Amino acid sequence: MAPNKKRALISVTDKTGIVEFAHELSQRGYEIISTGGTAKSLKQGEVPVREVEELTGFPEILDGRVKTLHPKVFGALLGLRDNDRHRKEMADHDIEPIDLVIVNLYPFEKVVTGHVLDEQELIEYIDIGGVTLIRAAAKNFRDVAIVCDPDDYTQVLHEISSYPQMRLETKRALAAKAFAHTARYDAVVSSYFRERSGKADDLFPQEMTLGLKKVQTLRYGENPHQKAALYQETGARSVDWGVVTAKKLQGKELSYNNFLDLESAWNLVSEFEKTAVVIVKHNTPCGVALSDRPVEAFRLAMACDPMSAFGGIVAFNKEVDGETAQEMSKIFLECVIAPGYRPEAIDVFRKKENLRVLQLPSFITTAAKEFDLKRVSGGLLVQEKDYAQHTETRVMTKRAPSPEEMASLEFAWRVAKHVKSNAIVFSRGLQTVGLGAGQMSRVDALRVAWMKLNQQQPLILGSQKPLVLASDAFFPFRDCVDEAAKMGIAAIIQPGGSMRDTDSIQAANEYGMAMVFTGMRHFRH
């Protein structure tokens, strides 16, 4: 080998563009070293290849588990070119430097989300040699360029063609990408084992790594002066899990705020089996209803707060038909998300080019060991997501709710779980009629809900169904019950647990109201 000859080591699972890339490297004077399947592909593409075992004098062993783990490979990667002692040791051991490493990893994430292999088969997709090659090359980035993404092949060829050697800043950027790649890969593997460990003390491990992969750059964040991007979290769950995987059928690009609202709307609509519609504005529901038909559920949800619904996000848990789409076209909406759409609905939506129409078939909104993460300065607060539902209610007053009131209370309670605290929800039947959200005082939340009720259309005000109230947390004083009685509330559902519960129960009895406790609070900060 000529003293100045460059060498590239190629070992890839994703062979997209690799033959063409290797051919160009060969044309530019690089000797190509490769492993098993990659070497075979390159030879078929008429690229001159030297197999790794020719370099090491040692064959692949243990069903391919050991291929590149050898001093003649890692010495060639980790040896410092400007270190006299390193150069001497490399010469003494006949180790020739490698200048470029092109590696991508076994598709563990793709295989694990397929749910078709047993654990022993799956473990064979945990890459060892590839991760080690990437990290070794990235560590010695001043002398070795590491390429782990086929999207970078063009840039690398440009660098090789344009400069005597690849620029340091380029190699440093490739190294940063490589370390991020292996960190995320390890996070996927860690997530798999964590989700299957079954140990209570593993819920919050001493060390936690989040693996995130960018899905898209967003136009901006919550405000135009903030930059933002959408990332997908690693995990051994279905590949179509979560709002991040929703398919956009039409409309403008989604914004940061759109995604927040879609998440809130989808989580709430997925609480119900009966046909449900949720309308969200500024990350808070402004109308929720259940009915036998989507169009009727939409009308009822709209009637709760039609002014706030303008420019809102609408979520359905059932397929959207043409009649429903026609009804929706009467108002400006930002987004609609549903498990599916009838062709006639799509035809209607096409007339509103800016309406973002998203399809998310999966009703799975829960995942094993899924966490709720909130940023604080210098760290993260980590908690379980609030998937829980109470298992029974206790009647605390002399009068028990009627079956009609009880059904309405349970509906309002499920909605209250998704409303910003302090939260008060009024409902008649299976329709919200007043929502008080995000207030510092629970009495103020009650008054906001009452204000919203009195702004509504005759569709609600003419209803003869009993008016019921859900509170996401207990009443610290009886004042909420006193106010509710003046508003005509017939029944209340709340968690209970206040030192003054007896005061609230006594007040409800004085007014002939029914009150039930769930024993479970649903704050949403």
Short mmCIF file of C-alpha atoms in Angstrom, two decimals:
data_model
loop_
_atom_site.label_atom_id
_atom_site.label_comp_id
_atom_site.label_asym_id
_atom_site.label_seq_id
_atom_site.Cartn_x
_atom_site.Cartn_y
_atom_site.Cartn_z
CA MET A 1 0.00 0.00 0.00
CA ALA A 2 1.28 3.45 -0.89
CA PRO A 3 2.22 5.50 2.23
CA ASN A 4 -0.36 8.23 1.51
CA LYS A 5 -3.20 5.94 0.49
CA LYS A 6 -6.44 6.62 2.36
CA ARG A 7 -8.55 3.80 3.76
CA ALA A 8 -12.27 3.57 4.47
CA LEU A 9 -14.00 0.94 6.60
CA ILE A 10 -17.60 0.25 5.56
CA SER A 11 -20.06 -1.89 7.55
CA VAL A 12 -23.71 -0.96 7.08
CA THR A 13 -27.12 -2.50 7.67
CA ASP A 14 -28.92 0.21 5.70
CA LYS A 15 -27.27 -0.11 2.30
CA THR A 16 -29.05 2.88 0.76
CA GLY A 17 -26.61 4.47 -1.68
CA ILE A 18 -23.62 2.60 -0.28
CA VAL A 19 -22.45 1.02 -3.55
CA GLU A 20 -22.45 4.38 -5.33
CA PHE A 21 -20.73 6.07 -2.36
CA ALA A 22 -18.05 3.36 -2.10
CA HIS A 23 -17.45 3.52 -5.84
CA GLU A 24 -16.84 7.27 -5.62
CA LEU A 25 -14.47 6.78 -2.67
CA SER A 26 -12.56 4.15 -4.61
CA GLN A 27 -12.31 6.52 -7.59
CA ARG A 28 -10.81 9.12 -5.25
CA GLY A 29 -8.08 6.75 -4.12
CA TYR A 30 -9.56 5.14 -1.03
CA GLU A 31 -8.95 1.48 -0.26
CA ILE A 32 -12.26 -0.03 0.84
CA ILE A 33 -12.31 -2.44 3.79
CA SER A 34 -15.61 -4.12 4.59
CA THR A 35 -17.43 -6.89 6.46
CA GLY A 36 -19.65 -9.83 5.44
CA GLY A 37 -22.90 -8.71 3.84
CA THR A 38 -21.64 -5.23 3.04
CA ALA A 39 -18.54 -6.62 1.32
CA LYS A 40 -20.75 -8.92 -0.73
CA SER A 41 -22.93 -6.00 -1.88
CA LEU A 42 -19.91 -3.91 -2.80
CA LYS A 43 -18.34 -6.74 -4.77
CA GLN A 44 -21.60 -7.24 -6.65
CA GLY A 45 -21.43 -3.53 -7.44
CA GLU A 46 -17.90 -4.02 -8.79
CA VAL A 47 -16.27 -2.00 -6.02
CA PRO A 48 -12.78 -3.29 -5.07
CA VAL A 49 -13.02 -4.54 -1.49
CA ARG A 50 -10.64 -5.91 1.11
CA GLU A 51 -12.51 -7.97 3.71
CA VAL A 52 -11.84 -7.29 7.40
CA GLU A 53 -10.62 -10.81 8.08
CA GLU A 54 -7.86 -10.27 5.51
CA LEU A 55 -6.80 -7.23 7.55
CA THR A 56 -6.99 -8.94 10.96
CA GLY A 57 -6.02 -12.48 10.01
CA PHE A 58 -8.97 -13.59 12.11
CA PRO A 59 -12.36 -14.84 10.83
CA GLU A 60 -15.82 -13.74 11.90
CA ILE A 61 -16.88 -15.90 14.84
CA LEU A 62 -19.86 -16.55 17.11
CA ASP A 63 -22.44 -16.29 14.30
CA GLY A 64 -21.11 -12.87 13.34
CA ARG A 65 -21.22 -11.45 16.87
CA VAL A 66 -17.48 -10.75 16.56
CA LYS A 67 -16.33 -9.24 13.26
CA THR A 68 -14.38 -6.04 13.76
CA LEU A 69 -13.44 -6.27 17.45
CA HIS A 70 -9.69 -6.59 16.88
CA PRO A 71 -6.60 -4.43 17.63
CA LYS A 72 -5.77 -4.08 13.95
CA VAL A 73 -9.14 -2.39 13.46
CA PHE A 74 -9.39 -0.35 16.64
CA GLY A 75 -5.72 0.48 16.72
CA ALA A 76 -6.17 1.82 13.19
CA LEU A 77 -9.03 4.02 14.42
CA LEU A 78 -7.75 5.17 17.81
CA GLY A 79 -4.07 5.73 17.05
CA LEU A 80 -3.13 9.41 17.11
CA ARG A 81 -1.38 10.39 13.90
CA ASP A 82 0.64 13.18 15.56
CA ASN A 83 1.80 11.02 18.48
CA ASP A 84 5.23 9.50 17.86
CA ARG A 85 4.72 6.69 20.36
CA HIS A 86 1.37 5.76 18.82
CA ARG A 87 2.86 5.76 15.33
CA LYS A 88 5.73 3.52 16.46
CA GLU A 89 3.42 1.06 18.19
CA MET A 90 1.16 0.93 15.13
CA ALA A 91 4.20 0.24 12.91
CA ASP A 92 5.52 -2.41 15.33
CA HIS A 93 2.18 -4.23 15.17
CA ASP A 94 1.63 -3.70 11.44
CA ILE A 95 -1.44 -1.52 12.05
CA GLU A 96 -2.31 0.75 9.14
CA PRO A 97 -4.50 3.78 9.91
CA ILE A 98 -8.12 3.98 8.80
CA ASP A 99 -9.25 7.48 7.83
CA LEU A 100 -12.97 7.12 7.17
CA VAL A 101 -15.59 4.91 8.83
CA ILE A 102 -19.04 4.39 7.34
CA VAL A 103 -21.24 2.44 9.76
CA ASN A 104 -24.92 2.21 10.57
CA LEU A 105 -26.47 -0.14 13.07
CA TYR A 106 -28.66 -3.21 13.28
CA PRO A 107 -32.30 -1.99 13.13
CA PHE A 108 -33.17 -2.80 16.75
CA GLU A 109 -35.87 -0.12 16.97
CA LYS A 110 -37.59 -1.25 13.78
CA VAL A 111 -37.53 -4.89 14.86
CA VAL A 112 -38.68 -4.24 18.42
CA THR A 113 -41.68 -2.20 17.28
CA GLY A 114 -42.67 -5.00 14.92
CA HIS A 115 -43.50 -7.27 17.90
CA VAL A 116 -42.82 -10.45 15.89
CA LEU A 117 -39.63 -11.82 17.48
CA ASP A 118 -39.14 -13.43 20.87
CA GLU A 119 -36.61 -11.89 23.22
CA GLN A 120 -33.70 -14.15 22.33
CA GLU A 121 -34.13 -13.42 18.61
CA LEU A 122 -34.51 -9.73 19.36
CA ILE A 123 -31.30 -9.58 21.37
CA GLU A 124 -29.34 -10.56 18.28
CA TYR A 125 -30.33 -7.17 16.82
CA ILE A 126 -28.46 -5.31 19.56
CA ASP A 127 -25.41 -3.99 17.77
CA ILE A 128 -22.06 -4.21 19.55
CA GLY A 129 -19.31 -3.94 16.94
CA GLY A 130 -21.03 -1.17 15.02
CA VAL A 131 -21.59 1.00 18.10
CA THR A 132 -17.97 0.46 19.12
CA LEU A 133 -16.68 1.41 15.68
CA ILE A 134 -18.74 4.59 15.64
CA ARG A 135 -17.61 5.66 19.10
CA ALA A 136 -13.95 4.88 18.43
CA ALA A 137 -13.91 6.84 15.18
CA ALA A 138 -15.83 9.74 16.75
CA LYS A 139 -13.42 9.87 19.70
CA ASN A 140 -10.50 10.27 17.29
CA PHE A 141 -12.40 12.68 15.03
CA ARG A 142 -9.31 14.79 14.30
CA ASP A 143 -7.81 11.89 12.38
CA VAL A 144 -10.88 9.81 11.47
CA ALA A 145 -14.16 10.91 9.90
CA ILE A 146 -17.25 8.96 10.99
CA VAL A 147 -20.36 8.72 8.79
CA CYS A 148 -23.42 7.03 10.31
CA ASP A 149 -26.16 8.53 8.13
CA PRO A 150 -26.58 7.92 4.36
CA ASP A 151 -27.84 11.51 4.07
CA ASP A 152 -24.25 12.66 4.72
CA TYR A 153 -22.64 10.79 1.81
CA THR A 154 -22.97 13.73 -0.58
CA GLN A 155 -21.43 16.18 1.89
CA VAL A 156 -18.51 13.85 2.58
CA LEU A 157 -17.79 13.41 -1.14
CA HIS A 158 -17.88 17.18 -1.56
CA GLU A 159 -15.37 17.62 1.28
CA ILE A 160 -13.02 14.98 -0.12
CA SER A 161 -13.17 16.55 -3.58
CA SER A 162 -12.84 20.16 -2.44
CA TYR A 163 -10.08 20.03 0.19
CA PRO A 164 -6.74 18.23 0.62
CA GLN A 165 -8.33 16.58 3.63
CA MET A 166 -11.72 16.85 5.31
CA ARG A 167 -12.08 20.01 7.34
CA LEU A 168 -11.87 19.70 11.12
CA GLU A 169 -15.22 21.43 11.65
CA THR A 170 -16.89 18.91 9.36
CA LYS A 171 -15.36 15.97 11.17
CA ARG A 172 -16.31 17.46 14.53
CA ALA A 173 -19.94 17.87 13.37
CA LEU A 174 -19.99 14.27 12.10
CA ALA A 175 -18.62 13.11 15.47
CA ALA A 176 -21.33 15.00 17.34
CA LYS A 177 -23.96 13.35 15.16
CA ALA A 178 -22.34 9.95 15.71
CA PHE A 179 -22.34 10.21 19.52
CA ALA A 180 -25.98 11.37 19.44
CA HIS A 181 -26.79 8.40 17.20
CA THR A 182 -25.26 5.81 19.53
CA ALA A 183 -26.77 7.50 22.59
CA ARG A 184 -30.23 7.27 21.06
CA TYR A 185 -29.59 3.67 20.00
CA ASP A 186 -28.65 2.75 23.57
CA ALA A 187 -31.75 4.60 24.81
CA VAL A 188 -33.94 2.42 22.58
CA VAL A 189 -32.35 -0.73 23.98
CA SER A 190 -32.56 0.59 27.54
CA SER A 191 -36.23 1.47 27.04
CA TYR A 192 -36.95 -2.06 25.85
CA PHE A 193 -35.43 -3.64 28.95
CA ARG A 194 -36.94 -1.05 31.31
CA GLU A 195 -40.45 -1.53 29.96
CA ARG A 196 -40.15 -5.28 30.49
CA SER A 197 -38.37 -5.32 33.81
CA GLY A 198 -41.60 -5.35 35.84
CA LYS A 199 -39.84 -4.07 38.95
CA ALA A 200 -41.45 -1.22 40.85
CA ASP A 201 -38.08 0.27 41.76
CA ASP A 202 -37.17 0.43 38.06
CA LEU A 203 -39.99 2.90 37.33
CA PHE A 204 -37.64 5.77 38.15
CA PRO A 205 -34.13 4.38 37.61
CA GLN A 206 -31.09 6.11 39.02
CA GLU A 207 -30.03 7.01 35.49
CA MET A 208 -32.46 7.71 32.66
CA THR A 209 -31.69 8.37 29.02
CA LEU A 210 -34.22 9.76 26.58
CA GLY A 211 -33.69 8.85 22.96
CA LEU A 212 -35.18 11.43 20.61
CA LYS A 213 -35.17 11.54 16.83
CA LYS A 214 -36.10 14.70 14.95
CA VAL A 215 -39.22 14.32 12.83
CA GLN A 216 -39.33 17.86 11.49
CA THR A 217 -38.26 21.44 12.08
CA LEU A 218 -41.25 23.62 12.95
CA ARG A 219 -41.80 27.11 11.63
CA TYR A 220 -41.38 28.48 15.16
CA GLY A 221 -42.25 27.70 18.76
CA GLU A 222 -45.05 29.08 20.92
CA ASN A 223 -44.11 32.51 19.58
CA PRO A 224 -42.48 33.58 16.30
CA HIS A 225 -39.21 34.55 18.00
CA GLN A 226 -38.72 31.01 19.35
CA LYS A 227 -37.20 28.21 17.27
CA ALA A 228 -38.72 24.73 17.59
CA ALA A 229 -38.62 21.17 16.28
CA LEU A 230 -40.67 17.99 16.70
CA TYR A 231 -38.92 14.86 18.01
CA GLN A 232 -40.15 11.30 18.35
CA GLU A 233 -39.31 9.44 21.53
CA THR A 234 -37.80 5.98 21.50
CA GLY A 235 -39.70 3.05 22.87
CA ALA A 236 -40.69 -0.53 22.25
CA ARG A 237 -44.24 0.37 21.27
CA SER A 238 -46.12 0.45 18.00
CA VAL A 239 -44.51 2.59 15.31
CA ASP A 240 -47.84 4.36 14.76
CA TRP A 241 -48.22 5.26 18.41
CA GLY A 242 -48.99 8.82 19.42
CA VAL A 243 -49.84 12.14 17.83
CA VAL A 244 -46.27 12.51 16.58
CA THR A 245 -47.02 9.75 14.03
CA ALA A 246 -50.35 11.15 12.80
CA LYS A 247 -50.56 11.28 9.01
CA LYS A 248 -51.31 14.72 7.59
CA LEU A 249 -53.72 14.33 4.68
CA GLN A 250 -53.88 18.01 3.76
CA GLY A 251 -53.27 21.54 4.96
CA LYS A 252 -50.48 23.83 6.05
CA GLU A 253 -47.51 22.68 8.09
CA LEU A 254 -48.33 22.03 11.73
CA SER A 255 -47.08 24.48 14.33
CA TYR A 256 -45.70 23.91 17.83
CA ASN A 257 -49.02 25.04 19.34
CA ASN A 258 -50.98 22.81 16.95
CA PHE A 259 -49.18 19.75 18.29
CA LEU A 260 -49.85 20.73 21.90
CA ASP A 261 -53.56 21.18 21.15
CA LEU A 262 -53.77 17.96 19.12
CA GLU A 263 -52.24 16.02 22.00
CA SER A 264 -54.78 17.42 24.47
CA ALA A 265 -57.71 16.79 22.13
CA TRP A 266 -56.66 13.25 21.21
CA ASN A 267 -56.01 12.23 24.83
CA LEU A 268 -59.46 13.42 25.88
CA VAL A 269 -61.45 12.02 22.95
CA SER A 270 -59.78 8.64 23.49
CA GLU A 271 -61.32 8.45 26.97
CA PHE A 272 -64.66 7.47 25.41
CA GLU A 273 -65.98 4.43 23.54
CA LYS A 274 -69.20 6.11 22.44
CA THR A 275 -68.90 8.53 19.50
CA ALA A 276 -67.16 11.60 20.94
CA VAL A 277 -66.03 15.02 19.77
CA VAL A 278 -63.58 17.29 21.58
CA ILE A 279 -62.83 20.89 20.64
CA VAL A 280 -59.64 22.38 22.10
CA LYS A 281 -58.43 25.97 22.16
CA HIS A 282 -55.14 27.04 23.73
CA ASN A 283 -54.53 23.54 25.10
CA THR A 284 -57.85 23.48 26.97
CA PRO A 285 -61.15 21.85 25.97
CA CYS A 286 -63.89 24.34 25.14
CA GLY A 287 -66.50 21.77 24.11
CA VAL A 288 -66.98 18.02 24.55
CA ALA A 289 -69.96 15.86 23.67
CA LEU A 290 -71.03 12.26 23.09
CA SER A 291 -73.79 11.20 20.72
CA ASP A 292 -74.83 8.40 18.38
CA ARG A 293 -73.65 10.27 15.27
CA PRO A 294 -70.49 12.33 14.71
CA VAL A 295 -72.41 15.30 13.28
CA GLU A 296 -74.65 15.50 16.34
CA ALA A 297 -71.69 15.16 18.71
CA PHE A 298 -69.94 17.98 16.85
CA ARG A 299 -72.98 20.28 17.06
CA LEU A 300 -73.32 19.64 20.78
CA ALA A 301 -69.61 20.22 21.41
CA MET A 302 -69.72 23.44 19.37
CA ALA A 303 -72.70 24.71 21.30
CA CYS A 304 -70.78 24.65 24.57
CA ASP A 305 -68.59 27.64 23.61
CA PRO A 306 -68.89 28.55 19.91
CA MET A 307 -66.90 31.76 20.30
CA SER A 308 -63.86 29.96 21.73
CA ALA A 309 -64.19 27.13 19.19
CA PHE A 310 -63.32 29.56 16.38
CA GLY A 311 -59.80 28.61 15.22
CA GLY A 312 -59.83 25.51 17.42
CA ILE A 313 -58.68 21.91 17.11
CA VAL A 314 -61.31 19.17 16.72
CA ALA A 315 -60.78 15.51 17.60
CA PHE A 316 -63.08 12.57 16.81
CA ASN A 317 -62.78 9.01 18.06
CA LYS A 318 -64.82 7.68 15.11
CA GLU A 319 -64.65 8.06 11.34
CA VAL A 320 -65.75 11.47 10.03
CA ASP A 321 -68.49 11.38 7.39
CA GLY A 322 -69.52 13.93 4.76
CA GLU A 323 -72.40 15.40 6.77
CA THR A 324 -70.08 16.09 9.69
CA ALA A 325 -67.49 17.64 7.40
CA GLN A 326 -70.16 19.95 5.94
CA GLU A 327 -71.13 21.06 9.43
CA MET A 328 -67.50 21.70 10.33
CA SER A 329 -66.94 23.77 7.19
CA LYS A 330 -69.26 26.45 8.61
CA ILE A 331 -66.55 27.62 11.03
CA PHE A 332 -62.84 28.35 10.77
CA LEU A 333 -60.85 25.52 12.35
CA GLU A 334 -57.10 24.97 12.52
CA CYS A 335 -56.95 21.16 12.61
CA VAL A 336 -59.07 18.04 12.72
CA ILE A 337 -57.80 14.66 13.87
CA ALA A 338 -59.68 11.38 13.60
CA PRO A 339 -59.06 7.66 13.07
CA GLY A 340 -60.44 7.91 9.52
CA TYR A 341 -62.48 9.91 6.99
CA ARG A 342 -65.11 9.00 4.43
CA PRO A 343 -64.19 10.01 0.84
CA GLU A 344 -67.00 12.58 0.80
CA ALA A 345 -65.56 14.18 3.96
CA ILE A 346 -62.16 14.54 2.29
CA ASP A 347 -63.89 16.16 -0.71
CA VAL A 348 -65.47 18.75 1.58
CA PHE A 349 -62.20 19.46 3.41
CA ARG A 350 -60.31 19.98 0.13
CA LYS A 351 -62.24 23.20 -0.34
CA LYS A 352 -60.54 24.49 2.81
CA GLU A 353 -56.92 24.27 1.72
CA ASN A 354 -55.44 25.58 4.96
CA LEU A 355 -57.34 23.16 7.21
CA ARG A 356 -54.91 20.60 8.56
CA VAL A 357 -56.52 17.15 8.35
CA LEU A 358 -54.76 14.43 10.33
CA GLN A 359 -55.41 10.71 10.56
CA LEU A 360 -54.34 8.66 13.58
CA PRO A 361 -55.84 5.16 13.43
CA SER A 362 -54.45 3.99 16.76
CA PHE A 363 -56.62 4.45 19.84
CA ILE A 364 -53.69 3.56 22.06
CA THR A 365 -52.97 6.58 24.22
CA THR A 366 -51.20 4.62 26.94
CA ALA A 367 -47.82 2.92 26.84
CA ALA A 368 -45.85 0.82 29.27
CA LYS A 369 -43.92 3.01 31.70
CA GLU A 370 -44.76 6.14 29.68
CA PHE A 371 -43.62 9.27 31.48
CA ASP A 372 -44.92 12.80 31.72
CA LEU A 373 -41.94 15.16 31.58
CA LYS A 374 -41.84 18.81 32.54
CA ARG A 375 -38.80 21.05 32.28
CA VAL A 376 -37.55 23.00 35.29
CA SER A 377 -34.35 25.04 35.35
CA GLY A 378 -31.45 22.62 35.16
CA GLY A 379 -33.49 19.43 35.03
CA LEU A 380 -36.72 17.56 34.45
CA LEU A 381 -39.66 16.58 36.61
CA VAL A 382 -40.64 13.01 35.76
CA GLN A 383 -43.91 11.35 36.67
CA GLU A 384 -46.23 8.61 35.49
CA LYS A 385 -48.85 9.79 33.05
CA ASP A 386 -52.34 10.16 34.50
CA TYR A 387 -54.01 7.16 32.90
CA ALA A 388 -55.85 6.15 36.07
CA GLN A 389 -59.59 6.08 36.54
CA HIS A 390 -61.47 5.68 39.81
CA THR A 391 -62.97 2.25 40.33
CA GLU A 392 -66.02 3.29 42.34
CA THR A 393 -67.87 6.33 43.60
CA ARG A 394 -69.23 6.86 47.11
CA VAL A 395 -72.52 8.67 47.64
CA MET A 396 -71.89 11.16 50.46
CA THR A 397 -75.30 12.89 50.67
CA LYS A 398 -78.77 11.88 51.74
CA ARG A 399 -79.89 11.95 48.14
CA ALA A 400 -78.15 9.67 45.64
CA PRO A 401 -77.81 10.79 42.03
CA SER A 402 -80.42 9.51 39.62
CA PRO A 403 -79.11 7.17 36.88
CA GLU A 404 -79.31 10.09 34.42
CA GLU A 405 -77.36 12.35 36.77
CA MET A 406 -74.80 9.64 37.45
CA ALA A 407 -74.09 9.11 33.75
CA SER A 408 -73.64 12.85 33.31
CA LEU A 409 -71.39 13.08 36.37
CA GLU A 410 -69.12 10.31 35.09
CA PHE A 411 -68.90 12.05 31.71
CA ALA A 412 -68.05 15.41 33.32
CA TRP A 413 -65.46 13.75 35.54
CA ARG A 414 -63.60 12.28 32.56
CA VAL A 415 -63.56 15.72 30.95
CA ALA A 416 -62.35 17.44 34.15
CA LYS A 417 -59.28 15.22 34.16
CA HIS A 418 -58.12 16.99 30.96
CA VAL A 419 -58.97 20.58 31.97
CA LYS A 420 -56.32 22.88 33.43
CA SER A 421 -56.54 23.20 37.22
CA ASN A 422 -58.35 24.62 39.02
CA ALA A 423 -61.07 23.01 36.90
CA ILE A 424 -64.86 23.01 37.06
CA VAL A 425 -66.97 21.27 34.42
CA PHE A 426 -70.74 21.68 33.97
CA SER A 427 -72.60 19.11 31.92
CA ARG A 428 -76.13 18.28 30.88
CA GLY A 429 -76.44 14.71 29.79
CA LEU A 430 -73.34 13.82 27.78
CA GLN A 431 -72.54 17.39 26.76
CA THR A 432 -70.33 19.98 28.43
CA VAL A 433 -72.19 23.24 28.94
CA GLY A 434 -69.66 25.26 30.93
CA LEU A 435 -65.93 24.94 31.50
CA GLY A 436 -63.94 26.89 34.07
CA ALA A 437 -60.23 26.25 33.59
CA GLY A 438 -56.88 27.34 34.96
CA GLN A 439 -58.16 29.59 37.74
CA MET A 440 -56.25 30.33 40.93
CA SER A 441 -59.46 29.99 42.95
CA ARG A 442 -61.92 27.11 42.65
CA VAL A 443 -64.83 29.51 43.22
CA ASP A 444 -63.55 31.60 40.31
CA ALA A 445 -63.39 28.47 38.13
CA LEU A 446 -67.02 27.82 39.07
CA ARG A 447 -68.00 31.37 38.14
CA VAL A 448 -66.19 31.14 34.78
CA ALA A 449 -68.08 27.94 33.99
CA TRP A 450 -71.34 29.69 34.87
CA MET A 451 -70.42 32.66 32.70
CA LYS A 452 -69.74 30.32 29.78
CA LEU A 453 -73.07 28.57 30.33
CA ASN A 454 -74.94 31.84 30.08
CA GLN A 455 -73.25 32.76 26.78
CA GLN A 456 -74.56 29.70 24.97
CA GLN A 457 -77.02 28.89 22.25
CA PRO A 458 -80.61 27.68 22.77
CA LEU A 459 -79.40 24.14 21.94
CA ILE A 460 -78.12 24.05 25.51
CA LEU A 461 -80.25 26.55 27.40
CA GLY A 462 -83.44 24.82 26.30
CA SER A 463 -82.30 21.46 27.68
CA GLN A 464 -84.39 19.97 30.45
CA LYS A 465 -81.64 17.59 31.54
CA PRO A 466 -80.24 18.10 35.05
CA LEU A 467 -77.20 20.33 35.37
CA VAL A 468 -74.29 18.59 37.10
CA LEU A 469 -70.80 19.66 38.17
CA ALA A 470 -67.39 17.97 38.27
CA SER A 471 -64.44 19.37 40.21
CA ASP A 472 -60.93 18.04 39.59
CA ALA A 473 -60.01 18.43 43.28
CA PHE A 474 -61.79 18.72 46.60
CA PHE A 475 -63.63 21.80 47.88
CA PRO A 476 -61.61 23.42 50.67
CA PHE A 477 -64.74 25.25 51.88
CA ARG A 478 -68.49 24.98 51.37
CA ASP A 479 -68.60 28.19 49.32
CA CYS A 480 -68.46 26.30 46.00
CA VAL A 481 -71.51 24.25 46.98
CA ASP A 482 -73.37 27.38 48.07
CA GLU A 483 -72.62 29.05 44.74
CA ALA A 484 -73.49 25.89 42.78
CA ALA A 485 -76.89 25.70 44.45
CA LYS A 486 -77.71 29.25 43.25
CA MET A 487 -76.83 28.11 39.71
CA GLY A 488 -79.23 25.18 39.79
CA ILE A 489 -76.66 22.39 40.07
CA ALA A 490 -78.41 19.11 40.83
CA ALA A 491 -75.42 16.87 41.56
CA ILE A 492 -71.67 17.12 42.15
CA ILE A 493 -68.75 14.77 41.63
CA GLN A 494 -65.43 15.50 43.34
CA PRO A 495 -62.50 13.57 44.84
CA GLY A 496 -63.14 14.40 48.49
CA GLY A 497 -60.29 14.49 51.00
CA SER A 498 -60.64 18.00 52.42
CA MET A 499 -60.50 18.63 56.17
CA ARG A 500 -63.86 20.36 55.65
CA ASP A 501 -65.59 17.67 53.56
CA THR A 502 -68.38 17.50 56.12
CA ASP A 503 -69.14 21.21 55.54
CA SER A 504 -69.56 20.64 51.80
CA ILE A 505 -71.67 17.52 52.35
CA GLN A 506 -73.88 19.36 54.84
CA ALA A 507 -74.36 22.23 52.36
CA ALA A 508 -75.34 19.77 49.61
CA ASN A 509 -77.88 18.15 51.94
CA GLU A 510 -79.35 21.54 52.81
CA TYR A 511 -79.99 22.19 49.10
CA GLY A 512 -81.19 18.68 48.27
CA MET A 513 -78.19 18.12 45.98
CA ALA A 514 -76.49 14.79 45.39
CA MET A 515 -72.75 14.53 45.92
CA VAL A 516 -70.39 11.65 45.17
CA PHE A 517 -66.70 11.19 45.95
CA THR A 518 -64.24 9.43 43.65
CA GLY A 519 -61.27 9.30 46.00
CA MET A 520 -58.98 10.32 43.13
CA ARG A 521 -57.72 13.80 42.25
CA HIS A 522 -56.91 14.88 38.68
CA PHE A 523 -54.84 18.07 38.83
CA ARG A 524 -53.44 19.21 35.48
CA HIS A 525 -50.84 21.95 35.81
#
